[in-house]
Coordinates of C-alpha atoms in Angstrom, one line a residue:
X918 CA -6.1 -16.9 38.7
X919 CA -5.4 -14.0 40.9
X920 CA -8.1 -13.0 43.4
X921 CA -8.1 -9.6 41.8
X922 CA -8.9 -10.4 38.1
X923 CA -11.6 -13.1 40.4
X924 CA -13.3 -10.4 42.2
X925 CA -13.4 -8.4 38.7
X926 CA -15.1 -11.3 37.0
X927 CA -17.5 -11.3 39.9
X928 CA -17.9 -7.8 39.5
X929 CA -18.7 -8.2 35.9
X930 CA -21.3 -10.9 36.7
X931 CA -22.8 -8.6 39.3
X932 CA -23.2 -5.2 36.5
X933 CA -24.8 -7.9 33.9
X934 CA -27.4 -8.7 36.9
X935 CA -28.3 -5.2 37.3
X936 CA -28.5 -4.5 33.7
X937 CA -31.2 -7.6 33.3
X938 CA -32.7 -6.4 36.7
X939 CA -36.3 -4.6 35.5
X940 CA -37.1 -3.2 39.5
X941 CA -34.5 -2.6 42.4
X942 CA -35.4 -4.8 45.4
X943 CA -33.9 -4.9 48.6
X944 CA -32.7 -8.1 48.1
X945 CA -30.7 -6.7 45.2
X946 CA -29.2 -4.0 47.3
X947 CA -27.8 -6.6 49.4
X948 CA -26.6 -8.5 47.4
X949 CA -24.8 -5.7 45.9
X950 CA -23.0 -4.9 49.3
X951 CA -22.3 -8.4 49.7
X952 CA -20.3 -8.8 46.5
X953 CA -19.2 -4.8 46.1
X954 CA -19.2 -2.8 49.1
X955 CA -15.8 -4.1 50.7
X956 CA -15.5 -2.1 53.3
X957 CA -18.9 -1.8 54.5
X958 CA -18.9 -4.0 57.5
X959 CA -15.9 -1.8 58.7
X960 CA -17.7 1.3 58.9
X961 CA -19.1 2.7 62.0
X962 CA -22.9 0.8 62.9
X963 CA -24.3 4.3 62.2
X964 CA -23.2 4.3 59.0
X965 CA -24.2 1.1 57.9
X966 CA -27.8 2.1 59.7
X967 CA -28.4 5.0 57.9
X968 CA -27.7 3.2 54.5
X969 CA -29.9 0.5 56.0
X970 CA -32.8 2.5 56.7
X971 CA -32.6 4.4 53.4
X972 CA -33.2 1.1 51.7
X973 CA -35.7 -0.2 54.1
X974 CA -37.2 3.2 53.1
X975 CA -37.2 2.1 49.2
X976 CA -35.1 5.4 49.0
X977 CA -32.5 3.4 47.2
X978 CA -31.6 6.2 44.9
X979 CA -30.1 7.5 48.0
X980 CA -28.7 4.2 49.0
X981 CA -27.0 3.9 46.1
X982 CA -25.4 7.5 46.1
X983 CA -24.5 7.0 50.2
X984 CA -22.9 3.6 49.4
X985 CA -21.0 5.2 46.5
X986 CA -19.9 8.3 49.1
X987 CA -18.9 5.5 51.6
X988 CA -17.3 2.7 49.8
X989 CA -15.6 4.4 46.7
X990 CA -15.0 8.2 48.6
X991 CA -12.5 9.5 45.9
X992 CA -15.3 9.2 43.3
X993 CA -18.4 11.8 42.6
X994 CA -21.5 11.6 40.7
X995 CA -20.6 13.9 37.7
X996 CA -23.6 13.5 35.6
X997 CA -27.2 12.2 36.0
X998 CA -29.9 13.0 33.1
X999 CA -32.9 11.0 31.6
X1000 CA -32.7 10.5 28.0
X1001 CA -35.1 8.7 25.5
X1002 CA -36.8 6.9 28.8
X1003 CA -33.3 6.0 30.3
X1004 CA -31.4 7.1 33.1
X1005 CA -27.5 8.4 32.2
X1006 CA -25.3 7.8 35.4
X1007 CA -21.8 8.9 35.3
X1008 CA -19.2 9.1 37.9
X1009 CA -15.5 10.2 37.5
X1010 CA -12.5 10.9 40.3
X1011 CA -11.8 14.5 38.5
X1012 CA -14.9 16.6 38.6
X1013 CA -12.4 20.0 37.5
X1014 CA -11.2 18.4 34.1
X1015 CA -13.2 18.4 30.9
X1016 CA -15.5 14.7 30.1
X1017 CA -12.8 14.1 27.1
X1018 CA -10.2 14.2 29.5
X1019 CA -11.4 12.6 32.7
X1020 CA -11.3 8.9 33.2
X1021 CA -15.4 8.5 34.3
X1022 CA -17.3 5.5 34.4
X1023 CA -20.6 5.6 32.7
X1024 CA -23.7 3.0 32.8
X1025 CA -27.1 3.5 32.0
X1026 CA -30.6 1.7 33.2
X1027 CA -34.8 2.2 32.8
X1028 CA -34.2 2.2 36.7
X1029 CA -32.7 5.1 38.1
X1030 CA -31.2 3.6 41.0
X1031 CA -30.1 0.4 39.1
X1032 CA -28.2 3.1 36.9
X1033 CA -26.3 4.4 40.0
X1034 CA -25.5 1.1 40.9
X1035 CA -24.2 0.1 38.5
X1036 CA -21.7 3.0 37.6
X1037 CA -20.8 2.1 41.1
X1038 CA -20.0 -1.3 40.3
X1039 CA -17.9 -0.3 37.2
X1040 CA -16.4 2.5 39.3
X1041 CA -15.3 -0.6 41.7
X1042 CA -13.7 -3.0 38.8
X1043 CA -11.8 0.4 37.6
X1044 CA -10.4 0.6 40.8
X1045 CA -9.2 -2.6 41.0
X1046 CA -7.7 -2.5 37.8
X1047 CA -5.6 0.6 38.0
X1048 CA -4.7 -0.6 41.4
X1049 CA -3.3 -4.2 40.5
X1050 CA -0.3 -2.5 39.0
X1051 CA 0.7 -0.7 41.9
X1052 CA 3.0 -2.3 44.4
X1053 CA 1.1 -4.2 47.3
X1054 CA 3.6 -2.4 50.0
X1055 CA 6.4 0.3 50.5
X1056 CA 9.8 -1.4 50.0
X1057 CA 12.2 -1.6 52.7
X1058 CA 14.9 0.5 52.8
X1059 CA 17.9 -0.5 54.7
X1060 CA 19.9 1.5 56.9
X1061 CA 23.1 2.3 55.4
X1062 CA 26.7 1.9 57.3
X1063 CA 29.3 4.6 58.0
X1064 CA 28.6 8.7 58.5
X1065 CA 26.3 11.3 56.2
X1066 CA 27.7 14.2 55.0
X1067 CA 25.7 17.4 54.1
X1068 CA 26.4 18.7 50.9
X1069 CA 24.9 21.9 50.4
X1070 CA 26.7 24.8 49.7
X1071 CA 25.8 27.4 52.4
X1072 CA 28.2 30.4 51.5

């Protein structure tokens, strides 16, 4: 098993979790970095304060939309509405192109932060998926012997 498709079963896991979940706890925020944010620990200690104090804060709304800003940047909240007592989160990569054409990621929750989360997490395993196709590094190109010629036609 590849440690992509077992980081997206983990993934999976984690979304189920939030989807039982009734309340948002800070335990639950953490161990949603633990297991989703993968670049967290790399970001400046600023960073990781002000996300820390916004869920210290039980502003975890917030913390949910500052981890999605920080971990997943080329992804935007697109929609957020309340619906027949439950919270619509979607997120998507192309704000500019009509829903039927975008690729978002949608979830929905009682809990409006436990919504936001869990678009994130979704937003995560998407990400890994469309980026297990691509190659894992540039290939090498190798000098080649003897002289170049220009060939353009300048006249």
């Amino acid at each position: 098993m590849s440690i992509v498709s077992n980081h997206q079963q983990r993934l999976h896991k984690l979304r189920q979790e939030l989807h039982r979940a009734q309340t948002i706890t800070p335990g639950l925020m953490a161990e949603v970095i633990a297991r989703a944010c993968l670049r967290f620990q790399s970001h400046r200690g600023t960073v990781k304060a002000r996300v820390i104090r916004l869920i210290e804060s039980g502003a975890f709304a917030d913390a949910a939309l500052a981890l999605l800003e920080l971990e997943l940047p080329q992804w935007r909240l697109r929609r957020l509405i309340r619906e027949d007592d439950e919270w619509h989160c979607s997120i998507s990569k192309q704000l500019g192109l009509p829903a039927e054409l975008d690729e978002m990621v949608e979830a929905n929750h009682e809990s409006l932060p436990l919504a936001i989360l869990s678009a994130f997490v979704e937003a995560r395993r998407h990400s890994l998926t469309v980026g297990e196709g691509r190659p894992k590094s540039v290939p090498e190109v190798r000098p080649t012997q003897g002289y170049a010629i220009c060939c353009d036609n300048f006249a």
